[in-house]
Coordinates of C-alpha atoms in Angstrom, one line a residue:
M296 CA 0.1 -0.4 -0.3
D297 CA 1.5 3.6 -0.9
L298 CA 0.9 6.5 -0.3
K299 CA -1.2 7.6 -3.5
T300 CA -3.5 4.5 -3.2
L301 CA -4.5 5.0 0.7
K302 CA -4.8 8.9 -0.1
A303 CA -7.6 7.9 -2.8
L304 CA -8.9 4.9 -0.4
K305 CA -12.9 5.1 -0.5
P306 CA -13.9 3.0 2.5
A307 CA -17.4 4.0 1.4
E308 CA -17.1 1.9 -1.9
Y309 CA -16.6 -1.1 0.2
E310 CA -19.2 0.2 2.9
S311 CA -21.8 0.6 -0.4
A312 CA -20.9 -3.1 -1.7
A313 CA -21.8 -4.3 1.5
D314 CA -24.8 -2.8 1.8
G315 CA -25.3 -4.4 -1.7
Y316 CA -24.4 -7.9 -0.4
R317 CA -26.8 -7.7 2.5
A318 CA -29.8 -6.3 0.6
L319 CA -28.7 -9.7 -1.6
A320 CA -29.1 -12.1 1.4
D321 CA -32.2 -10.3 2.6
M322 CA -33.3 -11.2 -1.4
A323 CA -32.4 -14.7 -0.9
Q324 CA -33.9 -15.2 2.6
A325 CA -37.0 -13.9 1.4
A326 CA -37.2 -15.8 -1.8
K327 CA -36.4 -19.4 0.8
D328 CA -39.1 -18.2 2.8
H329 CA -41.4 -17.9 0.1
I330 CA -40.2 -21.1 -1.6
E331 CA -40.6 -23.1 1.8
G332 CA -43.6 -21.7 2.8
T333 CA -45.8 -20.9 0.0
V334 CA -44.9 -22.5 -3.1
A335 CA -43.9 -25.5 -1.4
A336 CA -46.3 -26.1 1.6
G337 CA -49.2 -25.4 -0.9
M338 CA -48.7 -27.9 -3.3
R339 CA -48.0 -30.4 -0.9
E340 CA -51.9 -31.0 0.1
P341 CA -53.4 -31.0 -3.3
L342 CA -50.8 -32.9 -5.2
E343 CA -49.8 -36.3 -4.7
G344 CA -47.0 -38.3 -6.9
Q345 CA -43.9 -39.1 -8.6
A346 CA -44.3 -36.0 -10.9
A347 CA -45.8 -34.2 -7.1
D348 CA -42.6 -35.9 -4.9
A349 CA -40.4 -34.5 -8.3
A350 CA -41.4 -31.1 -8.0
Q351 CA -40.9 -30.7 -4.2
G352 CA -37.4 -32.0 -4.0
E353 CA -36.4 -29.5 -6.7
L354 CA -38.0 -27.1 -4.3
R355 CA -36.4 -28.1 -1.4
E356 CA -32.8 -27.6 -3.6
L357 CA -34.0 -24.3 -5.1
A358 CA -34.5 -23.2 -1.0
G359 CA -31.1 -24.5 0.5
N360 CA -29.7 -22.5 -2.8
F361 CA -31.1 -19.3 -1.5
Q362 CA -30.5 -20.1 2.0
Y363 CA -26.6 -20.8 0.8
T364 CA -27.0 -17.4 -1.0
R365 CA -28.3 -15.7 2.1
T366 CA -25.2 -17.1 4.7
E367 CA -22.7 -16.7 2.4
C368 CA -23.8 -13.2 1.1
G369 CA -24.2 -12.0 4.8
V370 CA -20.8 -13.5 5.9
I371 CA -18.8 -11.3 2.0
S372 CA -21.5 -8.3 4.0
T373 CA -19.4 -8.6 7.2
A374 CA -15.8 -9.0 5.9
L375 CA -16.7 -5.5 3.5
N376 CA -17.7 -3.7 6.0
G377 CA -14.6 -4.9 7.9
L378 CA -12.4 -4.5 5.2
A379 CA -13.8 -0.7 5.3
F380 CA -13.0 -0.6 8.8
D381 CA -9.7 -1.7 9.1
L382 CA -8.5 0.9 6.1
A383 CA -10.7 3.8 7.1
A384 CA -9.1 3.6 10.2
A385 CA -5.2 3.9 8.5
Q386 CA -6.7 6.2 6.3
R387 CA -7.6 8.4 9.3
K388 CA -4.1 8.2 10.7
L389 CA -2.5 9.3 7.1
E390 CA -5.1 12.3 7.2
A391 CA -4.0 13.5 10.6
A392 CA -0.4 13.1 9.9
L393 CA -0.8 14.9 6.0
A394 CA -2.6 18.2 8.2
D395 CA -0.2 18.1 11.1
A396 CA 2.7 18.7 8.4
R397 CA 0.6 21.1 6.7
A398 CA 0.2 22.9 9.4
Q399 CA 3.7 23.1 10.5
G400 CA 4.7 23.7 6.8
F401 CA 5.7 20.2 5.6
T402 CA 6.1 18.6 2.6
V403 CA 5.0 14.4 2.7
N404 CA 6.6 13.5 -0.6
P405 CA 5.1 10.3 -2.5
D406 CA 7.6 7.7 -1.0
G407 CA 6.1 9.2 2.3
S408 CA 9.3 10.9 3.6
V409 CA 8.8 14.3 5.1
A410 CA 10.5 17.3 3.7
Y411 CA 11.7 20.2 6.2
P412 CA 12.3 23.7 6.0
P413 CA 15.8 25.0 7.7
G414 CA 15.5 26.0 11.3
P415 CA 14.2 29.1 12.4
D416 CA 17.2 30.2 14.1
K417 CA 20.9 30.1 13.9
T418 CA 22.9 27.3 16.3
D419 CA 26.5 28.2 16.1
G420 CA 26.3 31.3 13.4
K421 CA 24.7 29.1 10.9
I422 CA 21.1 28.4 10.3
P423 CA 21.0 24.6 10.1
E424 CA 19.5 23.4 6.5
G425 CA 16.8 21.9 6.0
G426 CA 16.2 18.1 5.0
A427 CA 13.8 15.3 4.4
T428 CA 13.6 11.8 6.4
G429 CA 11.5 8.8 6.1
G430 CA 9.9 6.5 8.5
H431 CA 10.2 3.7 10.0
G432 CA 7.9 0.7 10.8
T433 CA 8.9 -0.7 13.8
P434 CA 8.8 0.7 17.4
Q435 CA 12.5 0.3 17.8
A436 CA 13.7 1.5 14.5
Q437 CA 11.3 4.6 15.3
G438 CA 12.9 5.3 18.8
I439 CA 16.5 5.0 17.4
G440 CA 15.3 7.6 14.8
R441 CA 13.6 9.8 17.0
Q442 CA 16.9 10.0 19.2
I443 CA 19.1 10.9 16.0
A444 CA 16.3 13.3 15.2
G445 CA 16.5 14.9 18.2
L446 CA 20.6 15.5 18.5
S447 CA 20.1 17.5 15.2
P448 CA 20.5 21.7 15.4
N449 CA 17.5 22.0 13.6
P450 CA 14.3 21.8 16.1
Y451 CA 12.0 21.4 12.6
A452 CA 13.9 17.3 12.3
A453 CA 12.4 15.9 15.1
R454 CA 9.0 16.9 14.0
A455 CA 9.1 15.5 10.5
Q456 CA 10.4 12.7 11.9
D457 CA 7.4 12.1 13.9
I458 CA 5.2 12.6 10.9
A459 CA 7.1 10.5 8.7
D460 CA 6.5 7.4 11.7
R461 CA 2.9 8.4 11.6
V462 CA 2.7 8.4 7.6
A463 CA 4.7 4.6 7.5
G464 CA 2.6 3.5 10.2
A465 CA -1.2 4.2 8.4
L466 CA 0.9 2.7 5.3
A467 CA 1.5 -0.5 7.1
Q468 CA -1.6 -0.8 8.9
A469 CA -3.4 -0.4 5.4
T470 CA -0.7 -2.9 3.8
A471 CA -1.6 -5.3 6.9
A472 CA -5.5 -5.0 6.4
D473 CA -4.8 -5.9 2.3
E474 CA -3.0 -8.8 3.4
K475 CA -5.3 -9.7 6.0
W476 CA -8.2 -9.4 4.0
A477 CA -7.0 -10.3 0.3
P478 CA -7.1 -14.2 1.3
Q479 CA -10.1 -13.8 3.3
L480 CA -12.1 -12.6 0.4
R481 CA -10.4 -15.0 -2.0
A482 CA -11.4 -17.5 -0.4
L483 CA -15.7 -16.5 -0.4
K484 CA -15.7 -18.0 -3.7
A485 CA -18.5 -20.6 -4.6
D486 CA -17.7 -23.8 -6.6
D487 CA -18.7 -23.1 -10.4
D488 CA -21.6 -25.6 -10.4
L489 CA -25.7 -25.4 -9.1
T490 CA -25.2 -27.9 -6.3
V491 CA -24.6 -27.0 -3.6
S492 CA -23.1 -29.8 -1.4
A493 CA -22.0 -30.9 1.9
R494 CA -18.7 -30.0 1.4
D495 CA -20.1 -26.3 0.3
W496 CA -21.9 -25.7 3.5
A497 CA -18.9 -27.0 5.4
D498 CA -16.6 -24.4 3.7
A499 CA -19.5 -22.1 4.4
G500 CA -18.8 -22.7 8.4
S501 CA -15.1 -22.2 7.4
D502 CA -15.8 -19.2 5.8
T503 CA -17.8 -17.8 8.7
A504 CA -15.1 -18.3 11.5
G505 CA -11.7 -17.0 8.9
V506 CA -14.3 -13.9 9.0
R507 CA -14.9 -13.5 12.2
G508 CA -11.3 -13.8 12.8
A509 CA -10.4 -11.3 10.7
A510 CA -13.7 -8.8 11.3
D511 CA -12.7 -8.9 15.4
P512 CA -11.8 -5.1 15.0
Y513 CA -15.4 -4.6 12.8
L514 CA -17.6 -6.3 15.4
D515 CA -15.9 -5.1 18.4
T516 CA -17.7 -1.7 17.9
I517 CA -20.9 -3.6 17.8
K518 CA -22.4 -4.0 20.9
G519 CA -22.6 -7.4 21.7
P520 CA -25.7 -9.2 23.9
P521 CA -25.6 -8.4 27.8
K522 CA -23.4 -11.4 29.8
E523 CA -25.9 -13.4 31.2
G524 CA -28.8 -11.1 30.1
T525 CA -32.3 -11.9 31.0
P526 CA -34.4 -12.3 27.7
A527 CA -36.2 -8.7 28.8
E528 CA -32.3 -7.4 28.6
N529 CA -32.1 -9.6 25.4
A530 CA -34.8 -8.4 23.0
E531 CA -34.3 -4.6 24.7
W532 CA -30.1 -5.2 23.1
W533 CA -31.6 -7.2 19.7
R534 CA -34.2 -4.2 19.4
G535 CA -31.2 -1.6 19.9
L536 CA -29.2 -2.9 16.7
S537 CA -29.2 -1.7 13.2
D538 CA -30.1 -3.5 10.7
E539 CA -26.3 -3.7 9.2
E540 CA -25.5 -4.7 13.2
R541 CA -28.5 -7.7 13.3
D542 CA -27.1 -9.0 10.1
A543 CA -23.7 -8.5 11.4
Q544 CA -24.6 -10.8 14.8
I545 CA -26.7 -13.3 12.5
A546 CA -23.9 -13.8 9.9
M547 CA -20.9 -13.9 12.5
N548 CA -22.2 -15.1 15.9
P549 CA -25.7 -17.5 14.1
A550 CA -25.2 -20.1 17.4
S551 CA -25.1 -17.3 19.9
V552 CA -28.6 -15.5 18.2
G553 CA -30.4 -18.7 17.8
A554 CA -29.7 -19.6 21.6
L555 CA -31.0 -16.4 23.2
N556 CA -34.2 -16.5 25.0
G557 CA -36.1 -13.0 24.4
L558 CA -35.2 -13.0 20.6
P559 CA -37.4 -12.9 17.8
A560 CA -38.8 -16.5 17.0
D561 CA -37.8 -15.4 12.9
V562 CA -34.4 -14.0 14.1
R563 CA -33.8 -17.4 16.2
D564 CA -35.1 -19.5 13.6
E565 CA -32.8 -17.8 10.3
A566 CA -29.8 -18.5 12.6
N567 CA -30.3 -22.1 14.1
R568 CA -30.8 -22.9 10.6
A569 CA -27.4 -21.8 9.3
V570 CA -25.9 -23.7 11.9
L571 CA -28.0 -26.4 11.3
A572 CA -26.8 -26.6 7.4
Q573 CA -23.5 -25.9 8.7
K574 CA -23.1 -29.0 11.1
Q575 CA -25.2 -31.0 8.6
G576 CA -22.5 -30.1 6.2
Q577 CA -19.4 -30.8 8.1
F578 CA -21.0 -34.2 9.8
Q579 CA -21.4 -35.9 6.3
V580 CA -17.9 -34.1 4.8
A581 CA -16.5 -35.9 8.3
L582 CA -18.7 -39.6 8.0
D583 CA -18.1 -39.7 4.3
A584 CA -14.1 -39.4 5.1
I585 CA -14.3 -42.7 7.6
P586 CA -13.4 -45.7 5.5
K587 CA -16.9 -48.3 4.7
A588 CA -16.7 -50.8 7.2
P589 CA -15.6 -54.1 5.7
E590 CA -18.3 -56.2 4.1
D591 CA -17.6 -59.5 6.4
K592 CA -18.5 -58.4 9.7
Y593 CA -19.6 -61.4 11.4
V594 CA -18.3 -65.3 11.5
F595 CA -20.1 -67.6 13.2
L596 CA -18.0 -70.5 15.3
A597 CA -19.2 -73.7 16.2
S598 CA -19.4 -74.7 20.7
G599 CA -20.3 -77.5 21.1
K600 CA -23.8 -77.7 19.6
A601 CA -24.1 -74.0 19.8
A602 CA -23.2 -71.7 17.0
N603 CA -22.6 -68.3 18.2
T604 CA -21.8 -65.3 16.4
V605 CA -18.6 -62.8 16.7
P606 CA -17.1 -59.8 14.7
T607 CA -14.4 -61.1 12.5
V608 CA -10.9 -59.5 12.8
E609 CA -10.6 -56.6 10.6
Y610 CA -14.7 -55.6 11.5
K611 CA -13.1 -55.6 15.3
E612 CA -10.8 -53.3 14.2
W613 CA -12.8 -50.9 11.9
L614 CA -15.0 -50.7 15.5
R615 CA -11.8 -50.2 17.2
K616 CA -10.6 -47.4 15.4
Y617 CA -14.1 -45.7 13.4
G618 CA -17.1 -47.2 15.4
E619 CA -17.5 -44.8 18.2
D620 CA -17.3 -41.8 15.6
H621 CA -19.4 -43.5 12.9
E622 CA -22.2 -44.1 15.2
Q623 CA -22.0 -40.7 16.8
L624 CA -22.0 -38.6 13.2
T625 CA -24.7 -41.0 12.1
R626 CA -26.9 -40.8 15.0
S627 CA -26.5 -36.8 14.8
L628 CA -27.4 -36.6 10.8
K629 CA -30.3 -38.6 11.8
G630 CA -31.9 -36.0 14.3
M631 CA -30.8 -33.2 11.8
Q632 CA -32.3 -35.1 8.7
S633 CA -35.6 -35.4 11.0
I634 CA -35.6 -31.6 11.7
E635 CA -35.6 -31.0 7.9
D636 CA -38.0 -33.6 7.5
R637 CA -40.7 -31.7 9.8
F638 CA -39.5 -28.1 7.9
D639 CA -40.3 -29.7 5.0
A640 CA -43.7 -30.7 6.2
T641 CA -44.7 -27.1 6.2
G642 CA -48.6 -27.6 4.8
V643 CA -49.4 -31.1 5.4
E644 CA -52.7 -31.3 6.5
G645 CA -52.7 -27.8 7.7
L646 CA -49.5 -27.6 9.9
P647 CA -48.0 -24.5 9.9
E648 CA -44.6 -23.2 9.4
A649 CA -42.0 -24.8 11.6
Y650 CA -39.3 -22.2 13.7
L651 CA -35.6 -24.0 14.7
L652 CA -35.5 -21.8 17.8
G653 CA -32.7 -24.0 19.4
F654 CA -30.0 -26.6 17.7
S655 CA -26.3 -27.7 18.6
A656 CA -24.8 -30.9 17.9
E657 CA -22.3 -31.4 21.0
G658 CA -22.9 -34.1 22.8
N659 CA -26.1 -35.6 23.0
G660 CA -27.6 -32.5 21.1
R661 CA -30.2 -29.8 21.3
A662 CA -33.1 -28.9 19.4
I663 CA -35.6 -26.7 19.7
V664 CA -38.6 -26.9 17.5
A665 CA -42.0 -25.0 17.0
N666 CA -45.0 -25.4 14.9
G667 CA -46.4 -22.4 14.3
N668 CA -44.7 -18.6 15.3
P669 CA -45.2 -18.5 19.4
D670 CA -44.2 -14.7 19.1
T671 CA -48.3 -14.1 18.2
A672 CA -50.0 -17.5 19.0
D673 CA -52.9 -17.1 21.4
H674 CA -52.2 -20.4 22.7
T675 CA -48.6 -22.1 23.2
A676 CA -47.3 -25.6 24.5
V677 CA -43.9 -26.2 25.3
Y678 CA -43.0 -29.7 25.7
V679 CA -39.9 -31.5 27.1
P680 CA -39.2 -35.3 26.5
G681 CA -37.9 -37.9 29.2
T682 CA -35.3 -40.7 29.2
T683 CA -33.4 -41.6 26.3
A684 CA -34.6 -38.3 24.4
N685 CA -31.4 -36.9 22.2
L686 CA -30.7 -35.1 18.9
G687 CA -31.0 -38.7 17.0
S688 CA -34.1 -39.5 18.8
V689 CA -35.9 -36.1 17.9
G690 CA -38.1 -36.7 15.3
G691 CA -40.2 -39.0 17.4
E692 CA -41.0 -36.1 19.7
I693 CA -41.3 -33.8 16.7
D694 CA -44.0 -35.7 15.5
R695 CA -45.6 -35.7 18.9
M696 CA -46.0 -31.8 19.0
A697 CA -47.4 -32.1 15.3
N698 CA -49.7 -34.2 16.4
L699 CA -51.0 -32.1 19.4
W700 CA -50.9 -29.2 17.3
R701 CA -53.5 -30.4 14.7
G702 CA -55.5 -31.7 18.1
A703 CA -55.2 -27.9 20.0
N704 CA -55.4 -26.1 16.2
R705 CA -59.1 -27.9 16.1
A706 CA -60.1 -27.1 19.7
A707 CA -58.8 -23.6 19.6
L708 CA -61.6 -22.8 17.1
G709 CA -59.9 -19.7 15.1
D710 CA -57.3 -19.0 17.7
S711 CA -54.0 -19.2 16.4
V712 CA -51.5 -22.3 18.3
S713 CA -48.0 -23.2 18.6
T714 CA -47.0 -26.2 19.8
I715 CA -42.8 -26.4 21.0
T716 CA -40.3 -29.5 21.5
W717 CA -37.8 -28.1 23.9
L718 CA -35.3 -30.9 23.7
G719 CA -33.1 -27.9 26.0
Y720 CA -31.3 -30.0 28.2
D721 CA -29.1 -33.3 28.6
A722 CA -31.3 -36.0 29.3
P723 CA -30.9 -39.0 31.2
Q724 CA -29.7 -41.8 28.4
S725 CA -30.6 -44.8 30.6
I726 CA -33.8 -45.6 32.5
P727 CA -32.1 -47.7 34.9
K728 CA -28.4 -46.1 35.1
D729 CA -29.3 -42.2 35.1
A730 CA -33.1 -41.7 35.4
P731 CA -33.3 -42.4 39.5
F732 CA -30.5 -39.3 39.7
S733 CA -32.4 -35.8 40.0
H734 CA -29.3 -33.8 38.2
Y735 CA -30.1 -34.2 35.0
A736 CA -33.7 -32.1 35.7
D737 CA -32.0 -29.5 38.5
D738 CA -29.3 -28.7 35.3
G739 CA -31.9 -28.0 33.1
A740 CA -34.4 -26.8 35.3
P741 CA -33.4 -22.9 34.8
A742 CA -32.7 -23.3 30.7
Y743 CA -36.9 -24.4 30.7
N744 CA -37.6 -21.0 32.8
Q745 CA -35.8 -19.1 30.8
F746 CA -36.9 -20.2 28.2
L747 CA -40.6 -20.2 29.1
N748 CA -39.9 -16.2 30.0
G749 CA -38.3 -15.8 26.4
L750 CA -41.7 -16.4 24.9
D751 CA -42.9 -13.4 27.1
A752 CA -40.3 -10.8 26.3
S753 CA -40.6 -12.3 22.6
R754 CA -44.3 -11.4 22.2
T755 CA -45.2 -9.0 19.1
V756 CA -48.9 -8.8 19.7
D757 CA -50.1 -7.0 22.7
T758 CA -52.2 -10.0 24.6
P759 CA -50.4 -12.4 26.4
S760 CA -49.7 -16.4 25.6
H761 CA -51.7 -18.8 27.2
T762 CA -49.2 -21.2 28.3
T763 CA -48.7 -24.6 29.1
A764 CA -45.8 -27.0 30.4
I765 CA -46.0 -30.7 29.0
G766 CA -43.7 -33.0 30.3
H767 CA -43.0 -36.7 29.4
S768 CA -41.4 -39.1 31.7
Y769 CA -38.3 -37.3 33.3
G770 CA -39.7 -34.7 31.2
T771 CA -41.8 -33.8 34.0
T772 CA -39.5 -34.2 37.0
L773 CA -37.8 -31.4 34.8
I774 CA -40.9 -29.3 34.9
G775 CA -41.6 -29.6 38.8
S776 CA -37.5 -29.2 39.3
A777 CA -38.3 -25.9 37.2
A778 CA -41.5 -24.9 39.6
R779 CA -39.4 -25.9 42.7
Q780 CA -36.3 -23.8 41.6
G781 CA -37.8 -20.7 40.2
D782 CA -40.9 -19.2 39.1
L783 CA -42.8 -21.2 36.3
N784 CA -44.0 -19.1 33.4
A785 CA -47.3 -21.3 32.6
D786 CA -50.7 -21.4 33.1
D787 CA -51.2 -25.0 32.7
V788 CA -49.2 -28.5 33.6
I789 CA -49.7 -31.4 31.8
F790 CA -47.7 -34.2 33.1
A791 CA -48.0 -37.8 31.1
G792 CA -46.7 -41.1 32.6
S793 CA -44.5 -39.0 35.0
P794 CA -41.9 -40.9 37.7
G795 CA -42.1 -38.1 40.0
V796 CA -42.2 -33.9 39.7
Q797 CA -39.6 -33.1 43.0
V798 CA -42.8 -31.4 44.9
G799 CA -45.6 -32.9 46.6
S800 CA -49.0 -31.4 45.4
A801 CA -50.2 -29.4 42.6
E802 CA -50.5 -26.4 44.4
Q803 CA -46.9 -25.8 44.3
M804 CA -46.6 -25.7 40.6
D805 CA -46.7 -22.3 40.2
V806 CA -50.3 -22.1 38.0
P807 CA -54.0 -21.4 38.9
K808 CA -55.4 -23.9 41.0
G809 CA -56.8 -26.5 39.1
R810 CA -54.6 -26.1 36.2
V811 CA -52.1 -29.3 36.8
W812 CA -53.4 -32.2 34.6
N813 CA -52.1 -35.7 34.8
Q814 CA -52.2 -38.7 32.3
E815 CA -50.8 -42.5 33.4
A816 CA -51.9 -45.3 30.9
P817 CA -52.3 -48.8 31.6
W818 CA -49.3 -50.8 31.5
D819 CA -46.6 -47.9 32.1
F820 CA -44.8 -48.7 35.0
V821 CA -42.6 -45.5 34.7
P822 CA -45.2 -43.7 37.7
D823 CA -44.4 -47.1 39.7
F824 CA -41.1 -47.3 39.1
G825 CA -40.8 -43.4 40.4
R826 CA -43.0 -44.5 43.6
L827 CA -40.2 -46.3 44.6
G828 CA -37.9 -43.1 45.2
H829 CA -37.2 -41.6 41.6
G830 CA -38.5 -37.4 41.5
G831 CA -41.0 -37.6 44.2
T832 CA -41.4 -36.3 47.7
E833 CA -41.9 -38.5 50.7
S834 CA -45.7 -38.2 52.0
G835 CA -44.8 -39.4 55.6
V836 CA -48.1 -41.8 55.2
G837 CA -46.7 -45.8 55.6
G838 CA -43.3 -45.1 55.2
G839 CA -41.4 -45.2 52.1
V840 CA -44.2 -43.6 50.0
W841 CA -43.7 -41.4 47.3
I842 CA -46.2 -38.8 46.5
N843 CA -46.9 -38.8 42.1
P844 CA -48.8 -37.0 40.2
S845 CA -51.0 -39.9 39.4
D846 CA -51.6 -40.3 43.1
E847 CA -54.8 -38.4 44.4
I848 CA -52.8 -36.5 47.6
F849 CA -51.2 -34.6 44.6
G850 CA -53.7 -32.9 43.9
A851 CA -54.0 -32.8 39.5
H852 CA -56.9 -33.8 37.6
Q853 CA -56.5 -36.8 36.2
M854 CA -57.3 -37.1 32.4
T855 CA -59.1 -40.0 30.7
T856 CA -56.8 -42.0 29.0
D857 CA -57.1 -44.3 26.4
T858 CA -53.8 -45.6 25.0
S859 CA -51.2 -48.2 26.6
G860 CA -47.8 -48.1 28.0
H861 CA -45.2 -45.2 28.2
S862 CA -45.5 -44.0 24.5
D863 CA -48.4 -43.4 23.2
Y864 CA -50.4 -40.8 24.6
W865 CA -49.7 -38.7 21.7
D866 CA -51.3 -40.8 19.2
R867 CA -53.8 -40.1 17.0
K868 CA -57.5 -40.6 17.0
T869 CA -57.1 -41.1 21.0
T870 CA -59.0 -39.8 23.8
S871 CA -55.1 -39.0 25.6
L872 CA -54.0 -36.6 22.6
W873 CA -58.0 -34.9 22.4
N874 CA -57.7 -33.9 26.0
Q875 CA -54.6 -32.3 26.3
A876 CA -55.2 -30.2 22.9
Q877 CA -58.5 -29.1 25.0
V878 CA -56.2 -28.1 27.8
V879 CA -53.9 -26.2 25.3
A880 CA -56.3 -24.4 23.9
G881 CA -58.1 -23.5 26.7
K882 CA -61.5 -25.5 26.6
H883 CA -61.2 -27.0 30.4
G884 CA -64.4 -27.2 30.7
N885 CA -64.3 -30.2 27.5
V886 CA -61.5 -32.3 29.4
K887 CA -62.3 -36.3 30.4
L888 CA -61.6 -37.2 33.5
E889 CA -61.2 -40.4 35.1
D890 CA -63.9 -41.3 37.6

């Protein structure tokens, strides 16, 4: 970077280009939303057959292309703003140095050196000669240069040296910015084909990380969210950002934005979908890199009259090297596809648009999926799954809330409904090993309370939503812990197959009297398991007896349940599901109770 180039530079042109990419990103997002929410959704119900399926596949690919465009344009916009910020900072330093040179009558030469006039006063009977001095790029060289200039009989020499060093520093800063951003911008080129592959999405994640690191000086000027802020504080922070600042936050910090309770549902959804797509790409690339398992996995060994199946030596070695990673990647990708499947089900039997309000592939995974927009819904249900729930199995939990949405939507008689699957905690993964312990519920309960509070903070209509907290199995224990640890921000509570909820009565659930509902199906042994000591509260009668929501002493309404076993409470066309739908829709008088 030379003096002439830096003087003539117009950072505003880069900012204008950034605005153009941001506008393009908004157009791509609008096109994606229209394709998914209007075109594809409108075709699903009336059209069937191979041609319709093929058309849906093409629309999914097109929507994915627009999502990729949105993500990459957001990254490019931030990169250009970051480049403009860095160059403008260097240019301001140069302009200040040039202004000081003019004020003192010095001349800054094209090579950056500074010419100064003869001294104003005689020294040893002579006027000190004028001269020129070049700037130094390092602090050490600048220190030596200042010492030498200070020895000059001409007082202008030291002043000129200072200005020359400032000019050199500005040029060095601009050169560093150019060298930093050139490879980042070159890396933002997409493949020259029309297919957005898993590797493309994986590269998008790398692009985001690279630009985020390079853009730190620019991003530091954008106020971040409050540390450990409440949902209300998060909402206030978001409202205070400009459109450019919001887009930069979504582009650079999608996982953080997507996790913030109190932000609008559509904002969290956009951010989390970007994270989902990038993780799908990264995990698929990693899975594809694992060598295939050997075809001959097992051999039969005869032992007396019996034959045993044992792994081959080759398969055992493959399992040792790759088995755990292969299982984890496969399970996580299955869960991610389940979320995508719910996106694709919009419009089927009237299902509304889905919102991804939380997502993480770390550990057992996280997924918070809403049917319908909770920011505007008249009735909202937030369902907590129980033991063995994880990202890989989240599809079944999402289906349960889709079934409940259909039933509650019918019961609501025109009111809007949102049903949410909240897998926002580490659920126990083993009934005998993990479920007897309460720390899973205790650790997850504060996050559940924060999520419920966030639904209030992100409301975009004046009226509050009627909110129902629903728990299944160990999920009921978490909801009870949430009521015990804080204020459960709900109007109704539904328990299904509960082993116990850490409180001894319905009155301790932080909801109006008569608004706690329970279901226990025949052949559901989990409540009996809970009565042996899991999650309940000792009643003080009979010795060793633990109160469960199914017990009369607890005080919950016992809803009629016509399903059997532990997992069928949300089966379609059942009284079990119908009763839950009445509660969610606020039609309490319609609920059928056990005699």
